[in-house]
mmCIF file of C-alpha atoms and ligand atoms in Angstrom:
data_model
loop_
_atom_site.group_PDB
_atom_site.id
_atom_site.type_symbol
_atom_site.label_atom_id
_atom_site.label_comp_id
_atom_site.label_asym_id
_atom_site.label_seq_id
_atom_site.Cartn_x
_atom_site.Cartn_y
_atom_site.Cartn_z
ATOM 1 C CA MET Q 1 0.000 0.000 0.000
ATOM 2 C CA ALA Q 2 1.521 3.261 -1.149
ATOM 3 C CA ASN Q 3 1.306 7.016 -0.825
ATOM 4 C CA ILE Q 4 0.509 8.205 -4.331
ATOM 5 C CA LEU Q 5 0.605 11.807 -5.530
ATOM 6 C CA LEU Q 6 -2.140 12.733 -7.989
ATOM 7 C CA THR Q 7 -1.246 15.940 -9.828
ATOM 8 C CA GLY Q 8 -4.498 17.439 -11.093
ATOM 9 C CA GLY Q 9 -6.056 15.184 -8.480
ATOM 10 C CA THR Q 10 -9.208 17.217 -7.841
ATOM 11 C CA GLY Q 11 -10.103 17.133 -11.566
ATOM 12 C CA TYR Q 12 -12.614 14.816 -13.205
ATOM 13 C CA ILE Q 13 -10.510 11.686 -13.705
ATOM 14 C CA GLY Q 14 -8.256 12.350 -10.702
ATOM 15 C CA ALA Q 15 -11.181 12.424 -8.267
ATOM 16 C CA HIS Q 16 -12.587 9.107 -9.515
ATOM 17 C CA THR Q 17 -9.136 7.536 -9.414
ATOM 18 C CA ALA Q 18 -8.691 8.766 -5.832
ATOM 19 C CA VAL Q 19 -11.864 6.879 -4.854
ATOM 20 C CA VAL Q 20 -10.628 3.586 -6.312
ATOM 21 C CA LEU Q 21 -7.143 4.085 -4.825
ATOM 22 C CA ILE Q 22 -8.653 4.589 -1.362
ATOM 23 C CA GLU Q 23 -10.883 1.546 -1.811
ATOM 24 C CA SER Q 24 -7.760 -0.438 -2.797
ATOM 25 C CA GLY Q 25 -5.951 0.565 0.400
ATOM 26 C CA HIS Q 26 -3.643 3.213 -1.084
ATOM 27 C CA THR Q 27 -3.314 6.780 0.175
ATOM 28 C CA PRO Q 28 -3.845 9.315 -2.615
ATOM 29 C CA ILE Q 29 -2.678 12.888 -2.069
ATOM 30 C CA LEU Q 30 -4.339 15.347 -4.427
ATOM 31 C CA LEU Q 31 -2.237 18.245 -5.690
ATOM 32 C CA ASP Q 32 -3.952 20.853 -7.835
ATOM 33 C CA ASN Q 33 -3.894 24.557 -8.633
ATOM 34 C CA PHE Q 34 -7.719 24.504 -9.025
ATOM 35 C CA SER Q 35 -7.514 26.118 -12.477
ATOM 36 C CA ASN Q 36 -10.235 23.691 -13.570
ATOM 37 C CA SER Q 37 -11.520 22.139 -10.340
ATOM 38 C CA THR Q 38 -12.338 22.775 -6.694
ATOM 39 C CA PRO Q 39 -11.069 21.430 -3.370
ATOM 40 C CA LYS Q 40 -14.723 20.663 -2.478
ATOM 41 C CA VAL Q 41 -14.163 17.361 -4.295
ATOM 42 C CA ALA Q 42 -12.387 16.044 -1.176
ATOM 43 C CA GLU Q 43 -15.581 16.173 0.913
ATOM 44 C CA ARG Q 44 -17.485 14.316 -1.798
ATOM 45 C CA ILE Q 45 -14.771 11.632 -1.872
ATOM 46 C CA GLN Q 46 -15.175 11.352 1.894
ATOM 47 C CA VAL Q 47 -18.916 10.769 1.505
ATOM 48 C CA ILE Q 48 -18.176 7.882 -0.870
ATOM 49 C CA THR Q 49 -15.193 6.279 0.865
ATOM 50 C CA GLY Q 50 -15.265 7.512 4.466
ATOM 51 C CA VAL Q 51 -11.785 8.947 3.938
ATOM 52 C CA LYS Q 52 -11.077 12.606 3.195
ATOM 53 C CA PRO Q 53 -7.953 12.701 1.049
ATOM 54 C CA MET Q 54 -5.319 15.357 1.640
ATOM 55 C CA VAL Q 55 -5.536 18.200 -0.881
ATOM 56 C CA ILE Q 56 -2.547 20.444 -1.551
ATOM 57 C CA GLU Q 57 -2.954 23.688 -3.483
ATOM 58 C CA GLN Q 58 0.104 23.809 -5.687
ATOM 59 C CA ASP Q 59 1.108 24.416 -9.287
ATOM 60 C CA VAL Q 60 3.106 21.590 -10.877
ATOM 61 C CA LEU Q 61 5.352 24.182 -12.510
ATOM 62 C CA ASP Q 62 6.901 24.879 -9.084
ATOM 63 C CA THR Q 63 9.512 22.113 -9.012
ATOM 64 C CA ALA Q 64 10.976 22.984 -5.610
ATOM 65 C CA ALA Q 65 7.538 22.828 -4.003
ATOM 66 C CA LEU Q 66 6.923 19.462 -5.674
ATOM 67 C CA VAL Q 67 10.196 18.066 -4.303
ATOM 68 C CA ASP Q 68 9.080 19.147 -0.864
ATOM 69 C CA VAL Q 69 5.687 17.431 -1.253
ATOM 70 C CA LEU Q 70 7.271 14.207 -2.552
ATOM 71 C CA ASN Q 71 9.697 14.070 0.381
ATOM 72 C CA THR Q 72 7.330 15.197 3.113
ATOM 73 C CA HIS Q 73 4.666 12.642 2.213
ATOM 74 C CA ASP Q 74 6.994 9.758 1.352
ATOM 75 C CA ILE Q 75 5.463 9.397 -2.107
ATOM 76 C CA GLN Q 76 6.128 6.126 -3.979
ATOM 77 C CA ALA Q 77 4.381 6.941 -7.266
ATOM 78 C CA VAL Q 78 3.004 9.936 -9.149
ATOM 79 C CA ILE Q 79 -0.078 9.879 -11.357
ATOM 80 C CA HIS Q 80 0.302 12.948 -13.537
ATOM 81 C CA PHE Q 81 -3.152 14.166 -14.548
ATOM 82 C CA ALA Q 82 -2.493 17.923 -14.380
ATOM 83 C CA ALA Q 83 -2.863 19.490 -17.814
ATOM 84 C CA HIS Q 84 -5.026 21.776 -19.901
ATOM 85 C CA LYS Q 85 -7.260 19.597 -22.062
ATOM 86 C CA ALA Q 86 -9.496 21.573 -24.442
ATOM 87 C CA VAL Q 87 -8.578 20.986 -28.081
ATOM 88 C CA GLY Q 88 -10.177 24.199 -29.421
ATOM 89 C CA GLU Q 89 -8.641 26.361 -26.707
ATOM 90 C CA SER Q 90 -5.229 24.853 -27.474
ATOM 91 C CA VAL Q 91 -5.460 26.209 -31.031
ATOM 92 C CA GLU Q 92 -6.224 29.680 -29.614
ATOM 93 C CA LYS Q 93 -3.641 29.560 -26.821
ATOM 94 C CA PRO Q 94 -0.809 27.246 -27.895
ATOM 95 C CA LEU Q 95 1.742 28.880 -25.591
ATOM 96 C CA SER Q 96 -0.410 28.248 -22.570
ATOM 97 C CA TYR Q 97 -0.804 24.572 -23.550
ATOM 98 C CA TYR Q 98 2.883 23.940 -24.221
ATOM 99 C CA GLN Q 99 3.794 25.822 -21.053
ATOM 100 C CA ASN Q 100 1.379 24.019 -18.763
ATOM 101 C CA ASN Q 101 1.439 20.523 -20.233
ATOM 102 C CA VAL Q 102 5.021 20.137 -21.452
ATOM 103 C CA MET Q 103 6.759 22.287 -18.827
ATOM 104 C CA GLY Q 104 4.521 20.745 -16.178
ATOM 105 C CA THR Q 105 5.729 17.271 -17.150
ATOM 106 C CA LEU Q 106 9.376 18.400 -17.124
ATOM 107 C CA SER Q 107 8.846 19.853 -13.673
ATOM 108 C CA VAL Q 108 7.232 16.664 -12.329
ATOM 109 C CA LEU Q 109 10.057 14.507 -13.737
ATOM 110 C CA ALA Q 110 12.751 16.814 -12.358
ATOM 111 C CA ALA Q 111 11.123 16.791 -8.922
ATOM 112 C CA MET Q 112 10.805 12.996 -8.970
ATOM 113 C CA ALA Q 113 14.495 12.639 -9.867
ATOM 114 C CA GLN Q 114 15.487 14.963 -7.015
ATOM 115 C CA ALA Q 115 13.266 13.212 -4.482
ATOM 116 C CA GLY Q 116 14.104 9.689 -5.665
ATOM 117 C CA VAL Q 117 10.559 8.753 -6.748
ATOM 118 C CA HIS Q 118 10.718 6.112 -9.486
ATOM 119 C CA HIS Q 119 7.148 5.451 -10.708
ATOM 120 C CA ILE Q 120 5.025 7.674 -12.924
ATOM 121 C CA VAL Q 121 1.650 7.091 -14.549
ATOM 122 C CA LEU Q 122 0.812 9.551 -17.331
ATOM 123 C CA SER Q 123 -2.625 10.626 -18.571
ATOM 124 C CA SER Q 124 -2.194 10.261 -22.298
ATOM 125 C CA SER Q 125 -4.912 10.169 -24.904
ATOM 126 C CA ALA Q 126 -6.132 8.463 -28.054
ATOM 127 C CA THR Q 127 -5.482 11.853 -29.657
ATOM 128 C CA VAL Q 128 -1.832 10.738 -30.062
ATOM 129 C CA TYR Q 129 -2.978 8.449 -32.898
ATOM 130 C CA GLY Q 130 -3.681 11.575 -34.987
ATOM 131 C CA GLU Q 131 -6.045 11.491 -37.939
ATOM 132 C CA ASN Q 132 -4.420 8.856 -40.115
ATOM 133 C CA GLY Q 133 -4.781 5.877 -37.831
ATOM 134 C CA VAL Q 134 -7.039 2.991 -38.848
ATOM 135 C CA PRO Q 135 -9.235 1.709 -36.006
ATOM 136 C CA PRO Q 136 -8.986 -0.304 -33.876
ATOM 137 C CA MET Q 137 -5.950 1.685 -32.692
ATOM 138 C CA SER Q 138 -3.051 -0.388 -31.374
ATOM 139 C CA GLU Q 139 -0.278 0.949 -29.190
ATOM 140 C CA ASP Q 140 2.422 0.433 -31.832
ATOM 141 C CA ALA Q 141 0.691 2.729 -34.357
ATOM 142 C CA PRO Q 142 2.691 5.811 -35.392
ATOM 143 C CA LEU Q 143 1.968 8.906 -33.317
ATOM 144 C CA SER Q 144 0.948 12.299 -34.653
ATOM 145 C CA ALA Q 145 -1.279 15.173 -33.678
ATOM 146 C CA THR Q 146 -3.620 17.609 -35.367
ATOM 147 C CA ASN Q 147 -3.669 20.371 -32.743
ATOM 148 C CA PRO Q 148 -1.453 21.809 -29.974
ATOM 149 C CA TYR Q 149 -3.211 19.807 -27.229
ATOM 150 C CA GLY Q 150 -2.479 16.571 -29.078
ATOM 151 C CA GLN Q 151 1.101 17.701 -29.708
ATOM 152 C CA THR Q 152 1.615 18.240 -25.986
ATOM 153 C CA LYS Q 153 0.464 14.662 -25.284
ATOM 154 C CA VAL Q 154 2.830 13.260 -27.940
ATOM 155 C CA MET Q 155 5.648 15.350 -26.400
ATOM 156 C CA MET Q 156 4.814 14.403 -22.816
ATOM 157 C CA GLU Q 157 5.018 10.725 -23.763
ATOM 158 C CA GLN Q 158 8.290 11.210 -25.653
ATOM 159 C CA ILE Q 159 9.896 13.171 -22.811
ATOM 160 C CA ILE Q 160 9.066 10.410 -20.330
ATOM 161 C CA ARG Q 161 10.430 7.726 -22.668
ATOM 162 C CA ASP Q 162 13.664 9.678 -23.162
ATOM 163 C CA VAL Q 163 14.123 10.280 -19.445
ATOM 164 C CA ALA Q 164 13.537 6.573 -18.765
ATOM 165 C CA VAL Q 165 16.318 5.680 -21.228
ATOM 166 C CA ALA Q 166 18.761 7.874 -19.326
ATOM 167 C CA ASP Q 167 17.506 7.007 -15.831
ATOM 168 C CA LYS Q 168 17.195 3.232 -15.534
ATOM 169 C CA THR Q 169 15.442 3.555 -12.180
ATOM 170 C CA LEU Q 170 12.419 5.322 -13.702
ATOM 171 C CA ARG Q 171 9.372 3.153 -14.510
ATOM 172 C CA TYR Q 172 6.425 4.617 -16.386
ATOM 173 C CA ALA Q 173 2.896 3.676 -17.395
ATOM 174 C CA MET Q 174 1.507 5.633 -20.323
ATOM 175 C CA LEU Q 175 -2.290 5.331 -20.325
ATOM 176 C CA ARG Q 176 -3.988 6.360 -23.560
ATOM 177 C CA TYR Q 177 -7.577 7.147 -22.651
ATOM 178 C CA PHE Q 178 -10.280 6.940 -25.255
ATOM 179 C CA ASN Q 179 -13.452 8.939 -24.378
ATOM 180 C CA PRO Q 180 -14.004 9.066 -20.606
ATOM 181 C CA VAL Q 181 -17.644 9.689 -19.659
ATOM 182 C CA GLY Q 182 -20.034 9.023 -16.794
ATOM 183 C CA ALA Q 183 -19.597 9.598 -13.095
ATOM 184 C CA HIS Q 184 -19.346 7.754 -9.803
ATOM 185 C CA PRO Q 185 -22.686 5.888 -9.435
ATOM 186 C CA SER Q 186 -23.349 7.726 -6.141
ATOM 187 C CA GLY Q 187 -23.768 11.038 -7.978
ATOM 188 C CA GLN Q 188 -21.250 12.637 -5.578
ATOM 189 C CA ILE Q 189 -18.504 13.334 -8.123
ATOM 190 C CA GLY Q 190 -18.577 13.913 -11.866
ATOM 191 C CA GLU Q 191 -17.505 16.197 -14.673
ATOM 192 C CA HIS Q 192 -18.480 19.844 -14.577
ATOM 193 C CA PRO Q 193 -16.993 21.717 -17.520
ATOM 194 C CA ARG Q 194 -16.792 25.485 -17.270
ATOM 195 C CA GLY Q 195 -18.629 27.359 -20.040
ATOM 196 C CA ILE Q 196 -20.051 25.711 -23.147
ATOM 197 C CA PRO Q 197 -19.014 22.041 -23.223
ATOM 198 C CA ASN Q 198 -16.846 20.945 -26.149
ATOM 199 C CA ASN Q 199 -17.418 17.237 -25.643
ATOM 200 C CA LEU Q 200 -20.485 15.285 -26.595
ATOM 201 C CA MET Q 201 -21.605 13.846 -23.253
ATOM 202 C CA PRO Q 202 -21.464 17.006 -21.125
ATOM 203 C CA TYR Q 203 -23.323 18.826 -23.900
ATOM 204 C CA VAL Q 204 -26.032 16.152 -24.021
ATOM 205 C CA GLN Q 205 -26.311 16.298 -20.220
ATOM 206 C CA GLN Q 206 -26.828 20.062 -20.325
ATOM 207 C CA VAL Q 207 -29.531 19.730 -22.977
ATOM 208 C CA ALA Q 208 -31.247 17.181 -20.723
ATOM 209 C CA ILE Q 209 -31.415 19.610 -17.769
ATOM 210 C CA GLY Q 210 -32.558 22.459 -20.006
ATOM 211 C CA LEU Q 211 -29.355 24.499 -19.825
ATOM 212 C CA ARG Q 212 -28.844 24.231 -23.607
ATOM 213 C CA GLU Q 213 -31.557 24.160 -26.228
ATOM 214 C CA LYS Q 214 -30.284 21.465 -28.560
ATOM 215 C CA LEU Q 215 -27.288 19.427 -29.526
ATOM 216 C CA SER Q 216 -25.533 20.038 -32.839
ATOM 217 C CA VAL Q 217 -24.582 16.667 -34.292
ATOM 218 C CA PHE Q 218 -21.381 17.354 -36.188
ATOM 219 C CA GLY Q 219 -21.856 15.515 -39.487
ATOM 220 C CA ASN Q 220 -24.095 12.623 -40.557
ATOM 221 C CA ASP Q 221 -22.263 11.647 -43.724
ATOM 222 C CA TYR Q 222 -19.373 9.678 -42.226
ATOM 223 C CA PRO Q 223 -18.846 6.066 -43.329
ATOM 224 C CA THR Q 224 -20.290 4.701 -40.046
ATOM 225 C CA ALA Q 225 -23.407 2.757 -39.038
ATOM 226 C CA ASP Q 226 -25.681 5.844 -39.103
ATOM 227 C CA GLY Q 227 -23.362 8.450 -40.631
ATOM 228 C CA THR Q 228 -22.423 10.110 -37.319
ATOM 229 C CA GLY Q 229 -18.965 9.941 -35.737
ATOM 230 C CA GLU Q 230 -17.920 6.834 -33.813
ATOM 231 C CA ARG Q 231 -15.942 6.932 -30.578
ATOM 232 C CA ASP Q 232 -14.946 4.518 -27.837
ATOM 233 C CA TYR Q 233 -16.657 5.771 -24.666
ATOM 234 C CA ILE Q 234 -15.289 4.399 -21.402
ATOM 235 C CA HIS Q 235 -16.928 4.784 -17.985
ATOM 236 C CA VAL Q 236 -14.736 6.939 -15.761
ATOM 237 C CA MET Q 237 -14.903 4.273 -13.000
ATOM 238 C CA ASP Q 238 -13.474 1.667 -15.376
ATOM 239 C CA LEU Q 239 -10.810 4.187 -16.342
ATOM 240 C CA ALA Q 240 -10.068 4.883 -12.665
ATOM 241 C CA ARG Q 241 -9.645 1.167 -12.005
ATOM 242 C CA GLY Q 242 -7.227 1.019 -14.940
ATOM 243 C CA HIS Q 243 -5.010 3.529 -13.106
ATOM 244 C CA VAL Q 244 -4.949 1.416 -9.973
ATOM 245 C CA LEU Q 245 -4.015 -1.703 -11.970
ATOM 246 C CA ALA Q 246 -1.307 0.305 -13.739
ATOM 247 C CA VAL Q 247 0.220 1.750 -10.585
ATOM 248 C CA ASN Q 248 0.109 -1.639 -8.838
ATOM 249 C CA HIS Q 249 1.840 -3.209 -11.854
ATOM 250 C CA LEU Q 250 4.659 -0.656 -11.607
ATOM 251 C CA LEU Q 251 4.945 -0.907 -7.827
ATOM 252 C CA ALA Q 252 5.217 -4.713 -8.167
ATOM 253 C CA GLY Q 253 8.511 -4.122 -10.004
ATOM 254 C CA ASN Q 254 7.375 -4.644 -13.596
ATOM 255 C CA ASP Q 255 8.766 -2.830 -16.611
ATOM 256 C CA SER Q 256 7.413 0.366 -18.125
ATOM 257 C CA PHE Q 257 4.492 0.073 -20.519
ATOM 258 C CA THR Q 258 2.062 1.985 -22.731
ATOM 259 C CA VAL Q 259 -1.560 0.845 -23.053
ATOM 260 C CA ASN Q 260 -4.893 1.935 -24.434
ATOM 261 C CA LEU Q 261 -7.748 2.253 -21.970
ATOM 262 C CA GLY Q 262 -10.946 1.818 -23.954
ATOM 263 C CA THR Q 263 -13.688 -0.731 -24.486
ATOM 264 C CA GLY Q 264 -12.828 -1.543 -28.095
ATOM 265 C CA LYS Q 265 -16.454 -0.898 -29.073
ATOM 266 C CA PRO Q 266 -17.359 2.025 -31.365
ATOM 267 C CA VAL Q 267 -20.562 3.945 -30.576
ATOM 268 C CA THR Q 268 -22.031 6.653 -32.822
ATOM 269 C CA VAL Q 269 -23.259 10.070 -31.732
ATOM 270 C CA LEU Q 270 -26.873 9.133 -32.379
ATOM 271 C CA GLN Q 271 -26.527 5.830 -30.528
ATOM 272 C CA MET Q 272 -25.185 7.789 -27.569
ATOM 273 C CA VAL Q 273 -28.047 10.277 -27.745
ATOM 274 C CA GLN Q 274 -30.571 7.434 -27.813
ATOM 275 C CA ALA Q 275 -28.918 5.659 -24.875
ATOM 276 C CA PHE Q 276 -28.974 8.893 -22.888
ATOM 277 C CA GLU Q 277 -32.645 9.490 -23.653
ATOM 278 C CA GLN Q 278 -33.436 6.012 -22.381
ATOM 279 C CA ALA Q 279 -31.342 6.362 -19.237
ATOM 280 C CA SER Q 280 -32.642 9.807 -18.319
ATOM 281 C CA GLY Q 281 -36.189 9.685 -19.656
ATOM 282 C CA LYS Q 282 -35.492 13.113 -21.202
ATOM 283 C CA PRO Q 283 -35.773 13.836 -24.913
ATOM 284 C CA ILE Q 284 -32.569 15.269 -26.400
ATOM 285 C CA ALA Q 285 -33.319 17.799 -29.146
ATOM 286 C CA TYR Q 286 -30.678 17.896 -31.858
ATOM 287 C CA THR Q 287 -29.956 19.202 -35.333
ATOM 288 C CA ILE Q 288 -27.519 17.929 -37.895
ATOM 289 C CA ALA Q 289 -24.692 20.439 -38.289
ATOM 290 C CA PRO Q 290 -21.615 20.462 -40.542
ATOM 291 C CA ARG Q 291 -18.650 18.271 -39.638
ATOM 292 C CA ARG Q 292 -16.383 19.757 -36.948
ATOM 293 C CA ALA Q 293 -12.931 20.720 -38.239
ATOM 294 C CA GLY Q 294 -10.314 18.116 -37.382
ATOM 295 C CA ASP Q 295 -12.839 15.356 -36.539
ATOM 296 C CA VAL Q 296 -12.379 11.849 -37.881
ATOM 297 C CA ALA Q 297 -15.108 9.300 -38.627
ATOM 298 C CA SER Q 298 -14.100 6.570 -36.234
ATOM 299 C CA VAL Q 299 -11.749 6.154 -33.276
ATOM 300 C CA TYR Q 300 -11.756 3.099 -31.049
ATOM 301 C CA ALA Q 301 -9.215 1.087 -29.147
ATOM 302 C CA ASN Q 302 -7.645 -2.265 -29.564
ATOM 303 C CA PRO Q 303 -7.932 -3.124 -25.838
ATOM 304 C CA GLN Q 304 -5.938 -6.393 -25.990
ATOM 305 C CA LEU Q 305 -2.656 -5.166 -24.530
ATOM 306 C CA ALA Q 306 -4.256 -3.702 -21.382
ATOM 307 C CA ARG Q 307 -6.122 -6.978 -20.943
ATOM 308 C CA GLN Q 308 -2.985 -9.060 -21.386
ATOM 309 C CA LEU Q 309 -0.654 -6.907 -19.275
ATOM 310 C CA LEU Q 310 -2.977 -5.671 -16.526
ATOM 311 C CA GLY Q 311 -5.992 -7.971 -16.733
ATOM 312 C CA PHE Q 312 -7.996 -4.836 -17.503
ATOM 313 C CA GLU Q 313 -11.558 -5.450 -18.683
ATOM 314 C CA THR Q 314 -14.231 -2.765 -18.792
ATOM 315 C CA GLU Q 315 -17.339 -3.535 -16.749
ATOM 316 C CA TYR Q 316 -19.717 -0.655 -17.383
ATOM 317 C CA THR Q 317 -22.013 -0.481 -20.439
ATOM 318 C CA ILE Q 318 -23.069 2.556 -22.468
ATOM 319 C CA SER Q 319 -26.352 2.607 -20.588
ATOM 320 C CA ASP Q 320 -24.448 2.584 -17.239
ATOM 321 C CA MET Q 321 -22.395 5.538 -18.483
ATOM 322 C CA CYS Q 322 -25.538 7.482 -19.393
ATOM 323 C CA ARG Q 323 -27.336 6.544 -16.159
ATOM 324 C CA ASP Q 324 -24.443 7.675 -13.957
ATOM 325 C CA ALA Q 325 -23.827 10.848 -15.961
ATOM 326 C CA TRP Q 326 -27.506 11.676 -15.533
ATOM 327 C CA VAL Q 327 -27.539 10.967 -11.780
ATOM 328 C CA TRP Q 328 -24.575 13.333 -11.376
ATOM 329 C CA GLN Q 329 -25.943 16.031 -13.673
ATOM 330 C CA SER Q 330 -29.492 16.034 -12.340
ATOM 331 C CA ARG Q 331 -28.377 16.125 -8.682
ATOM 332 C CA ASN Q 332 -25.618 18.689 -9.261
ATOM 333 C CA PRO Q 333 -26.829 21.122 -11.932
ATOM 334 C CA ASN Q 334 -24.216 23.612 -10.683
ATOM 335 C CA GLY Q 335 -21.433 21.067 -10.302
ATOM 336 C CA TYR Q 336 -19.773 21.282 -6.892
ATOM 337 C CA ASP Q 337 -21.462 24.597 -6.069
ATOM 338 C CA GLU Q 338 -24.639 24.218 -4.056
ATOM 339 C CA ALA Q 339 -27.845 24.412 -6.116
HETATM 340 P P1 LIG B 1 -9.599 18.142 -15.499
HETATM 341 O O1 LIG B 1 -9.409 19.484 -16.069
HETATM 342 O O2 LIG B 1 -10.883 17.843 -14.801
HETATM 343 O O3 LIG B 1 -8.397 17.767 -14.513
HETATM 344 C C1 LIG B 1 -7.110 18.306 -14.679
HETATM 345 C C2 LIG B 1 -6.739 18.957 -13.362
HETATM 346 O O4 LIG B 1 -5.421 19.501 -13.466
HETATM 347 C C3 LIG B 1 -7.672 20.119 -13.002
HETATM 348 O O5 LIG B 1 -8.155 19.888 -11.681
HETATM 349 C C4 LIG B 1 -6.774 21.351 -13.063
HETATM 350 O O6 LIG B 1 -7.152 22.318 -12.098
HETATM 351 C C5 LIG B 1 -5.415 20.755 -12.798
HETATM 352 N N1 LIG B 1 -4.263 21.492 -13.339
HETATM 353 C C6 LIG B 1 -4.096 21.960 -14.596
HETATM 354 N N2 LIG B 1 -2.908 22.580 -14.699
HETATM 355 C C7 LIG B 1 -2.289 22.481 -13.490
HETATM 356 C C8 LIG B 1 -1.044 22.909 -12.961
HETATM 357 N N3 LIG B 1 -0.180 23.606 -13.708
HETATM 358 N N4 LIG B 1 -0.743 22.612 -11.675
HETATM 359 C C9 LIG B 1 -1.626 21.930 -10.893
HETATM 360 N N5 LIG B 1 -2.818 21.507 -11.332
HETATM 361 C C10 LIG B 1 -3.155 21.780 -12.618
HETATM 362 O O7 LIG B 1 -9.348 17.080 -16.680
HETATM 363 P P2 LIG B 1 -9.550 15.506 -16.699
HETATM 364 O O8 LIG B 1 -10.618 15.208 -17.688
HETATM 365 O O9 LIG B 1 -9.620 14.967 -15.334
HETATM 366 O O10 LIG B 1 -8.184 15.093 -17.388
HETATM 367 C C11 LIG B 1 -7.067 14.631 -16.638
HETATM 368 C C12 LIG B 1 -5.959 14.283 -17.596
HETATM 369 O O11 LIG B 1 -6.436 13.316 -18.538
HETATM 370 C C13 LIG B 1 -5.433 15.444 -18.425
HETATM 371 O O12 LIG B 1 -4.035 15.298 -18.558
HETATM 372 C C14 LIG B 1 -6.112 15.262 -19.768
HETATM 373 O O13 LIG B 1 -5.339 15.801 -20.812
HETATM 374 C C15 LIG B 1 -6.153 13.742 -19.855
HETATM 375 N N6 LIG B 1 -7.193 13.234 -20.750
HETATM 376 C C16 LIG B 1 -8.493 13.579 -20.528
HETATM 377 C C17 LIG B 1 -9.472 13.121 -21.400
HETATM 378 C C18 LIG B 1 -10.913 13.510 -21.207
HETATM 379 O O14 LIG B 1 -11.699 13.372 -22.157
HETATM 380 N N7 LIG B 1 -11.344 13.962 -20.039
HETATM 381 C C19 LIG B 1 -9.132 12.291 -22.476
HETATM 382 C C20 LIG B 1 -7.792 11.936 -22.653
HETATM 383 C C21 LIG B 1 -6.827 12.425 -21.776
HETATM 384 N N1 LIG B 2 -19.989 15.759 -31.196
HETATM 385 C C1 LIG B 2 -21.173 16.285 -31.685
HETATM 386 N N2 LIG B 2 -21.676 17.416 -31.091
HETATM 387 C C2 LIG B 2 -21.072 18.024 -30.027
HETATM 388 C C3 LIG B 2 -19.868 17.465 -29.531
HETATM 389 C C4 LIG B 2 -19.348 16.334 -30.143
HETATM 390 O O1 LIG B 2 -21.744 15.761 -32.636
HETATM 391 O O2 LIG B 2 -21.561 19.049 -29.538
HETATM 392 C C5 LIG B 2 -19.448 14.526 -31.817
HETATM 393 C C6 LIG B 2 -18.052 14.677 -32.384
HETATM 394 O O3 LIG B 2 -18.117 15.132 -33.727
HETATM 395 C C7 LIG B 2 -17.509 13.251 -32.257
HETATM 396 C C8 LIG B 2 -18.193 12.721 -30.990
HETATM 397 O O4 LIG B 2 -19.335 13.551 -30.792
HETATM 398 O O5 LIG B 2 -17.937 12.450 -33.348
HETATM 399 C C9 LIG B 2 -17.313 12.806 -29.740
HETATM 400 O O6 LIG B 2 -16.821 14.125 -29.616
HETATM 401 P P1 LIG B 2 -15.986 14.593 -28.332
HETATM 402 O O7 LIG B 2 -15.596 16.015 -28.558
HETATM 403 O O8 LIG B 2 -16.752 14.253 -27.109
HETATM 404 O O9 LIG B 2 -14.722 13.625 -28.356
HETATM 405 P P2 LIG B 2 -13.511 13.524 -29.407
HETATM 406 O O10 LIG B 2 -13.989 13.968 -30.735
HETATM 407 O O11 LIG B 2 -12.445 14.399 -28.870
HETATM 408 O O12 LIG B 2 -13.153 12.081 -29.420
#
């Protein structure tokens, strides 16, 4: 059982991972600058688990402060979630994305080297497969990116690989997430994007509660089952469990690895809308809009390697994802702020 530092730990995926870490007997410590989250998450985690995790307000760019945290709390592994993550915003503000995501990773690695911490799990993304990949995506596919956010993920991976070549004591797990959705089934924690959501599920959720009038479905002339884009949606609790398997695998002394975390099953936009309508009992108004720039028809994982290496199997269905997203959204229309 280990003390594990979660950078970006009060964010969407970090909070769910903290729950599963606590339930597995580990001690997560959540470090965040709250640029896209709130420390209130810790109380919600306590409601679920009975344990209130320690939250440290800190920017990952401050290497000296990170060294201090790693030493003071006897950290054995770091899960590095902290990053900016909005594709569109990254095109508008590339400097901010390279600064936060790439420099943040350099800072975390430098701090780990100074403090003698040898295990890192990185939040990577299916976006590293770029637009030329042929699904199902396998880990050995060539990497590329179509926007600054994606570039930062390709760079973050490469930096970690290079550092691990030079420092034989460093062990990494690169986790390439497909499309994380849903929420903890309790409705205590979930995703609460600021402003107009860019991603499909949060947008659908906001239409369901009446915050947005209708969904724009970006394109219905793709070569897919119903013409709308296909993605590989994974329940955030399955994803969280994948992190715990990954960190345990590293802490058990195994070699570094890179795996996809997805279900391997493509689901179209309209299939998702229908599943959400069924789960919530709310009609989702939508119109067909032009394709979104940079979108591809179909992205889904080859999940074999994660299964083989970690024994990772997803458990939640699309209807579970919609049900839990709806429980969260309907009970917390203002996110972590009181209604
Ligand atoms: P999130 O925004 O909810 O969480 C990220 C957290 O990092 C936030 O709490 C934010 O306040 C914090 N943060 C950002 N910059 C920081 C800094 N400099 N110092 C300290 N804290 C900082 O996002 P998420 O969905 O939980 O994503 C977590 C990670 O997973 C990110 O690296 C993201 O790129 C990656 N990822 C997310 C998705 C997705 O669809 N959600 C898909 C693939 C990869
Ligand atoms: N999408 C859509 N309307 C929206 C948001 C997304 O039709 O308002 C579509 C998008 O074109 C893609 C799918 O939903 O086919 C998933 O998009 P998201 O942005 O959630 O994930 P990503 O494209 O980054 O995988």
